[in-house]
Amino acid sequence: MNTNLKLGVHVAGAHNLLPKDGQGSSSAFVELYFDGQKYRTTVKEKDLDPIWDESFYFNISDPGILPNLMLDAFVYNNVKGTNSRSFLGKVSITGTSFVPYSDAVVLHYPLEKRGIFSRVRGELGLKVYITDDPTIKSSDPVVSMARNSQTHPESIQEPVRKSETRHTFHHLPHPTQAPANAAVPAAPPPQMRYGYEQIKPNPPPQPPKLVRMYSESSNQPVDYALKETSPYLGGGRVVGGRVIRTDKASSTYDLVEKMHFLFVRVVKARDLPAMDITGSLDPYVEVRIGNYKGVTRHMEKNQNPMWNIVFAFSRERMQANVLEVVVKDKDLVKDDFVGFVRFDLNEVPLRVPPDSPLAPQWYRLEDKKGERIKSELMLAVWIGTQADEAFPDAWHSDAATPVDSSGAASVLIKSKVYQAPRLWYVRVNVVEAQDLVPTDKTRFPDTYVKAHIGSQVMKTKSVQARSLNPLWNEDLLFVAAEPFEDHLILTVEDRVGPGKDEILGRVIIPLNMVEKRADDRIIHSRWFNLEKPVAIDVDQLKKDKFSMRIHLRICLDGGYHVLDESTHYSSDLRPTAKQLWKPTIGVLELGILNAVGLHPMKTRDGRGTSDTYCVAKYGHKWVRTRTIVDNLCPKYNEQYTWEVFDTATVLTVGVFDNSQLGDKGANSKDLKIGKVRIRISTLEAGRVYTHSYPLLVLHPTGVKKMGEVHLAIRFSCTNFVNMLYTYSRPLLPKMHYVRPFSVMQLDMLRHQAVHIVAARLGRAEPPLRKEVVEYMSDVDSHLWSMRRSKANFFRLMTIFAPLFAVSKWFGDICMWRNPITTVLVHVLFIMLVCFPELILPTVFLYMFLIGIWNFRYRPRYPPHMNTKISQAEGVHPDELDEEFDSFPTSRNPDLVRMRYDRLRSVAGRIQTVVGDIATQGERMQSLLSWRDPRATAIFVTFCLVAAIVLYVTPFQAIAALIGIFMMRHPRFRHRLPSVPVNFFRRLPARTDSML
């Protein structure tokens, strides 16, 4: 008896499975049963035609009873919502059908029902064979209680699969489920490998769980998916989006974990002794606790200095119980000791807002011997949380580095709230000019007007008039920010020759003197005198009776929303004019908790590290957390609030590495680590969303995960009626529709707006750098990218997929693939034709039922960046290099030529598709245009006959005949195209007229 005999089963794939998930698809897997053994394939998400190509090997315990054994293959749909499965069909193969490997082929078996009332369809492709190859090893089978083919599949225990048995380890399954391609024992050993992660013997309590996703976006790697967490925040533990309150009242900062800090406010000193030979003193204060210290700036020659500076020390990092505040004298060689004050941390009071701030007190300084001296220092020492009013302005020591308030680098680690400037569109209508005085009297001037506002420059078209009064009547558009620091400068110039222009006159108009408007009312025009840019002869001025003038119509358009970010991710849609603002509809609260697993962005002392901070942007309000120095898992725990005026807006949170703290200083750029976008309309009101978001960044080498940022978000609706009313309002203010801008104008103005906002925020203290503002505003989203083009194409195909599915379903109906369904469709069609008043109610009722059914599959998480949708996983390296290339290009000509040829090929295919669509439209027009006289005569005659027939025949009868004819049985069909299709394809189009 051959003991090495095994039954090999190769699961090739399935075809035309029955959709079971309520969304027109199924997530199928196959379970195989043979001789008390059970194996399972992987789960193919959202695929009615899955392909597995997986092989399994069963032990044959007794070859003598092989003809009496049976192989059962059950196809199931994996139901993620309930962690269960639904039946799709089964295949049973008797032992008499088993053949050797050399004779085995893939056979497609039709799926069978499990019971009378079950419904199945489709086929399963299997290759079943017997082999005695000794190199193939199978798992130890676990024998069931009754060895026969009628044993219920659920009663068979799954055997432990050895790693060498299977070589198809496709993806990591959900943590709460067993791996899809291998059975798992009830008590796995501690060192067992689970996918590509090792299971620990004692997992931590309440680990982050993967969010269940019911769309195709779940196909991306698990490491790139959101993770739902249940942190303990200020108001209690968050479970299922709700805060489980504790006995204590929640604080104002209830979306972050409470962190305690030791605050030390150094106010001033008095009666300090003279330490230098000259009788002067350069005092400064050093606050020390353990290995951490904070240093104030020194005051030159001042015995009664004032600092008024607050230091904050993280309490969880403290390793000492004594706080020392030392006053020293700044010296070139060695700083002199003046005196100190010592505090025991056990006696420091705890302050919880809204308690009043702790009042500073005078403390007598002690010398090195512990004796008190005459000098005094005013201090306030207390323990508080990040809800303290002093927290944003305090000098933090979140790393093992001294905090020096006198250094420029210390400014860069503080948290800050920024207010972006209010932006206006400046509309300059250049009407005409009069009495121009050209230098060359022998020719008529070729004039144009150049306008400047800051770095923005616009020109009108050149006009060569037969008089000295040129007419333009042209609009120029600019962006300006309050307060208006730049002036509008207009110059009238004469194009004397190629590349040579001469200024004829100039006028400077302050923007704060320009009229503002909030609608499209007419602005009165004004004449402005043009001044010579250079001084001329005084006698010549006396001879000139008239001065040159320019006719202008200038206004600040406040009825528009100045787009300063990508239109797809706008955080504010309000017009500039405040009187047009609608009431708020809610409040958005954001808790920036921490970040984990950050990628090192720099090296320090021979090791990788990062100095990170977070930036959040919504509306005019930008916030920046403090910089956590030298930490790859920083804890921020800072909370911010915004007013919400429209739910169709997006909150953006970015994580950056502070490069200003290194040796390179202010010349280096802050490095981007990643960002998160959250659309307000996707958030349920009152729910607390606590998720860990992967920070995904596209590099020239491909997509890369730079770490994870942990956020807590809550949207609270304050006016439900106003929120519902916004869904009936236009997305943009009225002026965008009354006097719209062109696409080119919007792109140009948006670029200028981002430049202005970056310049203004870069002048704050600490500055929000230009590269941060541009990254948060998606300034380069309009540039060409092969990857984005493919992503948008596949998005378009996804949108039309339901239409294709309906067309395929109707084709199956017409071909009578399923007679029962086809007969039911005929009955429904005849009923709707006989009672046409039921058509619209049936359609809306059907959509209502679909919406109710999909409610159980609604997403329970905010949407996040998806590498599958973005086409970032399988992108070609050259396409990435092209995307990260500068504009204009910096690559060599041969590479640019290759990319240009590739772009031409892609554009050629797009051109062909657009041409085909245009051809069909032109054929429709040619039906009545007599371009083909015979075709038009035939169609006109048909229209006349159809009009008579439709007049004397009831509409229901005509509709019923047409419907039944379209759904006729295949035996009454021909393979050739129908007569109307042939007639339509013969109609002429304008392709004959194209060069």
Coordinates of N, CA and C in Angstrom, one line a residue, residues 481-659:
A481 N -4.4 91.5 -0.2 CA -4.7 91.0 1.1 C -4.7 92.2 2.1
E482 N -5.7 92.1 3.0 CA -5.7 93.1 4.1 C -4.7 92.8 5.2
P483 N -4.1 93.8 5.8 CA -4.2 95.3 5.4 C -3.4 95.5 4.1
F484 N -3.9 96.4 3.3 CA -3.3 96.7 2.0 C -2.0 97.4 2.1
E485 N -0.9 96.7 1.9 CA 0.4 97.3 2.0 C 0.9 97.7 0.7
D486 N 0.5 97.0 -0.4 CA 1.0 97.3 -1.8 C 0.0 98.3 -2.4
H487 N 0.6 99.1 -3.3 CA -0.2 100.0 -4.1 C -0.4 99.5 -5.5
L488 N -1.5 100.0 -6.2 CA -1.7 99.7 -7.6 C -0.9 100.7 -8.4
I489 N 0.0 100.2 -9.2 CA 0.9 101.1 -10.0 C 0.6 100.8 -11.5
L490 N 0.1 101.8 -12.2 CA -0.2 101.6 -13.7 C 0.8 102.5 -14.5
T491 N 1.3 102.0 -15.5 CA 2.2 102.7 -16.4 C 1.7 102.5 -17.8
V492 N 1.7 103.6 -18.6 CA 1.4 103.6 -20.0 C 2.7 103.6 -20.7
E493 N 2.9 102.6 -21.5 CA 4.2 102.4 -22.2 C 4.0 102.3 -23.7
D494 N 5.0 102.8 -24.4 CA 5.0 102.8 -25.9 C 6.1 101.8 -26.3
R495 N 5.6 100.9 -27.2 CA 6.6 99.9 -27.8 C 7.3 100.5 -28.9
V496 N 8.5 101.1 -28.6 CA 9.3 101.8 -29.6 C 9.8 100.8 -30.7
G497 N 10.3 99.7 -30.2 CA 10.9 98.7 -31.1 C 10.9 97.3 -30.4
P498 N 11.4 96.3 -31.1 CA 11.4 95.0 -30.5 C 12.3 95.0 -29.2
G499 N 11.6 94.6 -28.1 CA 12.3 94.5 -26.8 C 12.7 95.9 -26.2
K500 N 12.1 97.0 -26.8 CA 12.4 98.3 -26.3 C 11.1 99.0 -26.0
D501 N 10.8 99.3 -24.8 CA 9.5 100.0 -24.4 C 9.9 101.3 -23.7
E502 N 9.1 102.3 -23.8 CA 9.3 103.6 -23.2 C 8.1 104.0 -22.4
I503 N 8.3 104.4 -21.2 CA 7.2 104.7 -20.3 C 6.8 106.1 -20.6
L504 N 5.5 106.3 -20.9 CA 5.0 107.6 -21.2 C 4.4 108.3 -19.9
G505 N 3.8 107.5 -19.0 CA 3.3 108.1 -17.8 C 3.0 107.0 -16.8
R506 N 2.8 107.5 -15.6 CA 2.6 106.5 -14.5 C 1.6 107.1 -13.4
V507 N 0.8 106.3 -12.8 CA -0.1 106.7 -11.7 C 0.0 105.6 -10.6
I508 N 0.0 106.1 -9.4 CA 0.1 105.2 -8.2 C -1.2 105.4 -7.4
I509 N -1.9 104.3 -7.2 CA -3.3 104.4 -6.5 C -3.2 103.5 -5.3
P510 N -3.3 104.1 -4.1 CA -3.4 103.2 -2.8 C -4.7 102.4 -2.8
L511 N -4.5 101.1 -2.5 CA -5.7 100.2 -2.5 C -6.7 100.5 -1.4
N512 N -6.2 101.1 -0.3 CA -7.2 101.4 0.7 C -8.1 102.6 0.3
M513 N -7.9 103.2 -0.8 CA -8.7 104.3 -1.3 C -9.7 103.8 -2.4
V514 N -9.5 102.5 -2.8 CA -10.4 101.9 -3.8 C -11.7 101.5 -3.3
E515 N -12.8 101.7 -4.1 CA -14.1 101.4 -3.7 C -14.3 99.9 -3.6
K516 N -15.1 99.5 -2.6 CA -15.4 98.1 -2.4 C -16.9 97.8 -2.9
R517 N -17.1 96.6 -3.4 CA -18.5 96.2 -3.7 C -18.7 94.8 -3.4
A518 N -19.9 94.4 -3.1 CA -20.3 93.0 -2.8 C -21.2 92.4 -3.8
D519 N -21.5 93.1 -4.9 CA -22.4 92.5 -5.9 C -21.8 93.0 -7.3
D520 N -22.7 93.0 -8.3 CA -22.2 93.3 -9.6 C -22.7 94.7 -10.1
R521 N -22.9 95.6 -9.1 CA -23.3 97.0 -9.5 C -22.2 97.7 -10.2
I522 N -22.6 98.7 -11.0 CA -21.7 99.4 -11.8 C -20.8 100.4 -10.9
I523 N -19.5 100.3 -11.2 CA -18.6 101.2 -10.4 C -18.3 102.4 -11.3
H524 N -18.4 103.6 -10.7 CA -18.2 104.8 -11.5 C -16.7 104.9 -11.8
S525 N -16.5 105.3 -13.1 CA -15.1 105.4 -13.5 C -14.5 106.8 -13.1
R526 N -13.2 106.8 -13.2 CA -12.5 108.1 -12.8 C -11.3 108.3 -13.7
W527 N -11.0 109.6 -13.9 CA -9.8 110.0 -14.7 C -8.7 110.2 -13.7
F528 N -7.5 109.7 -14.0 CA -6.3 109.9 -13.2 C -5.2 110.5 -14.1
N529 N -4.6 111.5 -13.5 CA -3.5 112.2 -14.2 C -2.2 111.3 -14.2
L530 N -1.6 111.2 -15.4 CA -0.4 110.4 -15.5 C 0.8 111.3 -15.3
E531 N 1.7 110.9 -14.5 CA 2.9 111.6 -14.2 C 4.1 111.0 -15.0
K532 N 5.0 111.9 -15.4 CA 6.3 111.4 -16.0 C 7.1 110.7 -15.0
P533 N 7.7 109.6 -15.3 CA 8.5 108.8 -14.3 C 9.8 109.5 -14.0
V534 N 10.3 110.4 -14.9 CA 11.5 111.1 -14.6 C 11.3 112.6 -14.7
A535 N 12.1 113.4 -14.1 CA 12.0 114.8 -14.1 C 12.3 115.4 -15.5
I536 N 11.5 116.3 -15.9 CA 11.7 117.0 -17.2 C 11.9 118.5 -17.0
D537 N 12.1 119.2 -18.1 CA 12.3 120.6 -18.1 C 11.1 121.4 -17.5
V538 N 11.4 122.3 -16.6 CA 10.3 123.1 -16.0 C 9.6 124.0 -17.1
D539 N 10.4 124.5 -18.0 CA 9.8 125.3 -19.1 C 8.8 124.5 -20.0
Q540 N 9.2 123.2 -20.2 CA 8.4 122.4 -21.0 C 7.0 122.1 -20.3
L541 N 7.1 122.0 -18.9 CA 5.8 121.8 -18.2 C 4.9 123.0 -18.3
K542 N 5.5 124.2 -18.4 CA 4.7 125.4 -18.5 C 4.0 125.5 -19.9
K543 N 4.7 125.0 -20.9 CA 4.2 125.0 -22.2 C 3.0 124.1 -22.4
D544 N 3.1 122.9 -21.7 CA 2.0 121.9 -21.8 C 0.7 122.4 -21.1
K545 N -0.3 122.6 -21.8 CA -1.6 123.1 -21.2 C -2.4 121.9 -20.6
F546 N -2.2 120.7 -21.2 CA -3.0 119.6 -20.7 C -2.0 118.5 -20.3
S547 N -2.4 117.8 -19.2 CA -1.6 116.6 -18.8 C -2.2 115.4 -19.3
M548 N -1.4 114.3 -19.4 CA -1.9 113.0 -19.9 C -2.8 112.4 -18.8
R549 N -3.8 111.8 -19.3 CA -4.8 111.2 -18.4 C -5.1 109.8 -18.8
I550 N -5.6 109.0 -17.8 CA -6.0 107.6 -18.1 C -7.4 107.4 -17.4
H551 N -8.2 106.7 -18.1 CA -9.6 106.5 -17.6 C -9.7 105.1 -17.1
L552 N -10.1 105.0 -15.8 CA -10.1 103.7 -15.1 C -11.4 103.5 -14.4
R553 N -11.7 102.2 -14.2 CA -12.8 101.8 -13.3 C -12.2 100.7 -12.4
I554 N -12.0 101.0 -11.1 CA -11.3 100.1 -10.2 C -12.3 99.8 -9.0
C555 N -12.2 98.5 -8.6 CA -13.0 98.1 -7.4 C -12.4 96.9 -6.8
L556 N -12.7 96.8 -5.5 CA -12.4 95.5 -4.8 C -13.6 94.7 -4.7
D557 N -13.6 93.5 -5.4 CA -14.7 92.7 -5.5 C -14.8 91.8 -4.3
G558 N -15.8 92.1 -3.4 CA -16.0 91.3 -2.2 C -17.1 90.2 -2.4
G559 N -17.7 90.1 -3.5 CA -18.8 89.1 -3.7 C -18.2 87.8 -4.1
Y560 N -16.9 87.6 -4.3 CA -16.3 86.4 -4.7 C -15.7 85.7 -3.5
H561 N -15.5 84.4 -3.6 CA -14.6 83.8 -2.6 C -13.2 83.6 -3.3
V562 N -12.2 84.2 -2.7 CA -10.9 84.1 -3.3 C -10.3 82.7 -3.1
L563 N -10.1 82.0 -4.1 CA -9.7 80.6 -4.1 C -8.2 80.6 -3.8
D564 N -7.8 80.2 -2.6 CA -6.4 80.1 -2.3 C -5.9 78.7 -2.0
E565 N -6.7 77.7 -2.4 CA -6.3 76.3 -2.2 C -7.0 75.6 -3.4
S566 N -6.7 74.3 -3.5 CA -7.3 73.5 -4.5 C -8.8 73.4 -4.3
T567 N -9.5 73.6 -5.4 CA -11.0 73.6 -5.4 C -11.5 72.3 -4.9
H568 N -10.8 71.2 -5.0 CA -11.3 69.9 -4.6 C -11.2 69.8 -3.0
Y569 N -10.3 70.6 -2.4 CA -10.1 70.4 -1.0 C -10.3 71.8 -0.3
S570 N -11.3 72.6 -0.7 CA -11.5 73.9 -0.1 C -12.0 73.7 1.3
S571 N -11.4 74.6 2.2 CA -11.8 74.6 3.6 C -12.7 75.8 3.9
D572 N -12.9 76.7 2.9 CA -13.8 77.8 3.2 C -14.4 78.2 1.8
L573 N -15.6 78.5 1.8 CA -16.3 78.9 0.6 C -17.1 80.2 0.7
R574 N -16.8 81.0 1.8 CA -17.5 82.2 2.0 C -16.9 83.3 1.1
P575 N -17.8 84.3 0.8 CA -17.3 85.5 0.0 C -16.4 86.4 0.9
T576 N -15.7 87.3 0.3 CA -14.8 88.1 1.0 C -15.5 89.1 1.9
A577 N -16.6 89.7 1.4 CA -17.4 90.7 2.1 C -18.1 90.0 3.3
K578 N -17.9 90.5 4.5 CA -18.4 89.9 5.7 C -19.9 90.0 5.8
Q579 N -20.5 91.0 5.2 CA -21.9 91.2 5.3 C -22.7 90.1 4.5
L580 N -22.0 89.3 3.6 CA -22.6 88.2 2.9 C -22.5 86.9 3.6
W581 N -21.8 86.9 4.7 CA -21.6 85.6 5.4 C -22.9 85.1 6.0
K582 N -23.1 83.8 6.0 CA -24.3 83.1 6.6 C -23.9 82.7 8.0
P583 N -24.9 82.5 8.8 CA -24.7 82.0 10.2 C -23.9 80.7 10.2
T584 N -23.2 80.5 11.3 CA -22.5 79.2 11.5 C -23.5 78.1 11.6
I585 N -23.1 76.9 11.2 CA -24.0 75.7 11.3 C -23.4 74.7 12.3
G586 N -22.2 74.9 12.8 CA -21.6 73.9 13.7 C -20.2 74.3 14.1
V587 N -19.6 73.4 14.9 CA -18.3 73.6 15.5 C -17.5 72.4 15.2
L588 N -16.3 72.6 14.7 CA -15.4 71.4 14.4 C -14.3 71.5 15.5
E589 N -14.1 70.3 16.2 CA -13.0 70.2 17.2 C -12.0 69.2 16.8
L590 N -10.8 69.5 16.9 CA -9.7 68.6 16.5 C -8.7 68.4 17.6
G591 N -8.5 67.2 18.0 CA -7.5 66.8 19.0 C -6.3 66.1 18.3
I592 N -5.2 66.7 18.3 CA -4.0 66.1 17.7 C -3.3 65.4 18.8
L593 N -3.4 64.1 18.9 CA -3.0 63.3 20.0 C -1.5 63.0 19.9
N594 N -1.1 62.2 19.0 CA 0.3 61.8 18.9 C 0.6 61.2 17.5
A595 N 1.9 60.9 17.3 CA 2.3 60.2 16.1 C 3.2 59.1 16.5
V596 N 3.1 58.0 15.7 CA 3.9 56.8 16.0 C 4.6 56.3 14.7
G597 N 5.8 55.7 14.9 CA 6.5 55.1 13.8 C 7.0 56.0 12.8
L598 N 7.3 57.3 13.1 CA 7.7 58.3 12.1 C 9.0 57.9 11.5
H599 N 9.2 58.2 10.3 CA 10.4 57.9 9.5 C 11.5 58.9 9.9
P600 N 12.7 58.5 10.3 CA 13.7 59.5 10.6 C 14.0 60.4 9.4
M601 N 14.0 61.8 9.7 CA 14.2 62.7 8.6 C 15.6 63.4 8.6
K602 N 16.4 63.1 9.7 CA 17.7 63.6 9.8 C 18.5 62.7 10.7
T603 N 19.8 63.0 10.8 CA 20.7 62.2 11.7 C 21.2 63.2 12.7
R604 N 21.3 62.7 14.0 CA 21.9 63.5 15.1 C 22.6 62.5 16.0
D605 N 23.9 62.8 16.2 CA 24.8 62.0 17.0 C 24.8 60.5 16.4
G606 N 24.8 60.5 15.1 CA 24.9 59.2 14.4 C 23.7 58.3 14.4
R607 N 22.5 58.9 14.8 CA 21.3 58.1 14.8 C 20.2 58.9 14.1
G608 N 19.2 58.2 13.5 CA 18.1 58.9 12.9 C 17.1 59.4 13.9
T609 N 16.6 60.6 13.6 CA 15.7 61.3 14.5 C 14.8 62.3 13.7
S610 N 13.9 62.9 14.3 CA 13.0 63.9 13.7 C 12.6 64.9 14.8
D611 N 12.4 66.1 14.4 CA 11.9 67.2 15.2 C 10.6 67.6 14.6
T612 N 9.5 67.1 15.0 CA 8.2 67.1 14.3 C 7.2 68.1 14.9
Y613 N 6.4 68.7 14.1 CA 5.2 69.5 14.5 C 4.1 69.2 13.5
C614 N 2.9 69.5 13.9 CA 1.7 69.3 13.1 C 1.1 70.7 12.8
V615 N 0.5 70.8 11.6 CA -0.1 72.0 11.1 C -1.5 71.6 10.7
A616 N -2.6 72.3 11.1 CA -3.9 72.1 10.7 C -4.5 73.3 10.1
K617 N -5.3 73.2 9.1 CA -5.8 74.3 8.3 C -7.3 74.1 8.1
Y618 N -8.0 75.1 8.4 CA -9.5 75.1 8.1 C -9.9 76.6 8.1
G619 N -10.5 77.0 6.9 CA -10.9 78.4 6.8 C -9.7 79.3 6.9
H620 N -9.9 80.4 7.6 CA -8.8 81.4 7.7 C -7.9 81.1 8.9
K621 N -8.2 80.1 9.6 CA -7.4 79.7 10.8 C -6.5 78.6 10.6
W622 N -5.2 78.9 10.8 CA -4.2 77.9 10.7 C -3.6 77.7 12.1
V623 N -3.3 76.4 12.5 CA -2.8 76.2 13.8 C -1.5 75.3 13.6
R624 N -0.6 75.5 14.6 CA 0.7 74.8 14.5 C 1.0 74.3 16.0
T625 N 1.2 73.0 16.1 CA 1.5 72.5 17.5 C 3.0 72.9 17.8
R626 N 3.3 72.6 19.0 CA 4.7 72.8 19.4 C 5.6 71.7 18.8
T627 N 6.8 72.0 18.6 CA 7.8 71.1 18.0 C 8.3 70.1 19.1
I628 N 8.1 68.8 18.9 CA 8.6 67.8 19.8 C 10.0 67.4 19.2
V629 N 11.0 67.7 20.0 CA 12.4 67.6 19.5 C 12.9 66.2 19.8
D630 N 13.6 65.6 18.8 CA 14.3 64.4 18.9 C 13.4 63.2 19.4
N631 N 12.3 63.0 18.7 CA 11.3 62.0 19.1 C 10.6 61.5 17.9
L632 N 10.7 60.1 17.7 CA 10.0 59.5 16.6 C 8.6 59.1 16.9
C633 N 8.2 59.2 18.2 CA 6.8 58.9 18.6 C 6.3 60.0 19.5
P634 N 6.2 61.2 19.0 CA 5.9 62.4 19.8 C 4.4 62.4 20.3
K635 N 4.2 63.0 21.4 CA 2.9 63.2 22.0 C 2.6 64.7 22.0
Y636 N 1.6 65.1 21.2 CA 1.2 66.5 21.1 C 0.1 66.9 22.1
N637 N -1.0 66.2 22.0 CA -2.2 66.3 22.9 C -2.6 67.8 22.9
E638 N -2.8 68.4 21.8 CA -3.3 69.7 21.7 C -4.6 69.8 20.9
Q639 N -5.5 70.6 21.4 CA -6.9 70.6 20.9 C -7.2 72.0 20.3
Y640 N -7.9 72.1 19.2 CA -8.2 73.3 18.5 C -9.7 73.2 18.0
T641 N -10.3 74.4 17.8 CA -11.7 74.5 17.5 C -11.9 75.5 16.3
W642 N -12.8 75.2 15.4 CA -13.1 76.0 14.3 C -14.6 76.2 14.2
E643 N -15.1 77.3 13.7 CA -16.5 77.5 13.3 C -16.7 76.9 11.9
V644 N -17.8 76.2 11.7 CA -18.1 75.6 10.4 C -19.3 76.4 9.8
F645 N -19.1 76.8 8.5 CA -20.1 77.5 7.8 C -20.7 76.7 6.7
D646 N -20.0 75.6 6.3 CA -20.5 74.8 5.2 C -19.9 73.4 5.4
T647 N -20.7 72.4 5.2 CA -20.2 71.0 5.4 C -19.4 70.5 4.2
A648 N -19.5 71.2 3.1 CA -18.8 70.7 1.9 C -17.4 71.3 1.9
T649 N -16.7 71.2 3.0 CA -15.4 71.8 3.2 C -14.5 70.7 3.8
V650 N -13.2 70.9 3.7 CA -12.2 69.9 4.1 C -11.2 70.4 5.1
L651 N -11.0 69.7 6.2 CA -9.9 69.9 7.1 C -8.7 69.2 6.7
T652 N -7.5 69.9 6.7 CA -6.3 69.3 6.3 C -5.3 69.4 7.5
V653 N -4.7 68.3 7.8 CA -3.7 68.2 8.9 C -2.4 67.6 8.3
G654 N -1.3 68.3 8.5 CA 0.0 67.9 8.0 C 1.0 67.7 9.1
V655 N 1.9 66.8 8.9 CA 3.0 66.6 9.8 C 4.3 67.0 9.1
F656 N 5.2 67.7 9.8 CA 6.4 68.2 9.2 C 7.6 68.1 10.1
D657 N 8.7 68.0 9.5 CA 10.0 68.0 10.3 C 10.6 69.4 10.3
N658 N 10.9 69.9 11.5 CA 11.4 71.2 11.7 C 12.9 71.2 11.4
S659 N 13.3 71.7 10.2 CA 14.7 71.7 9.8 C 15.4 73.0 10.3

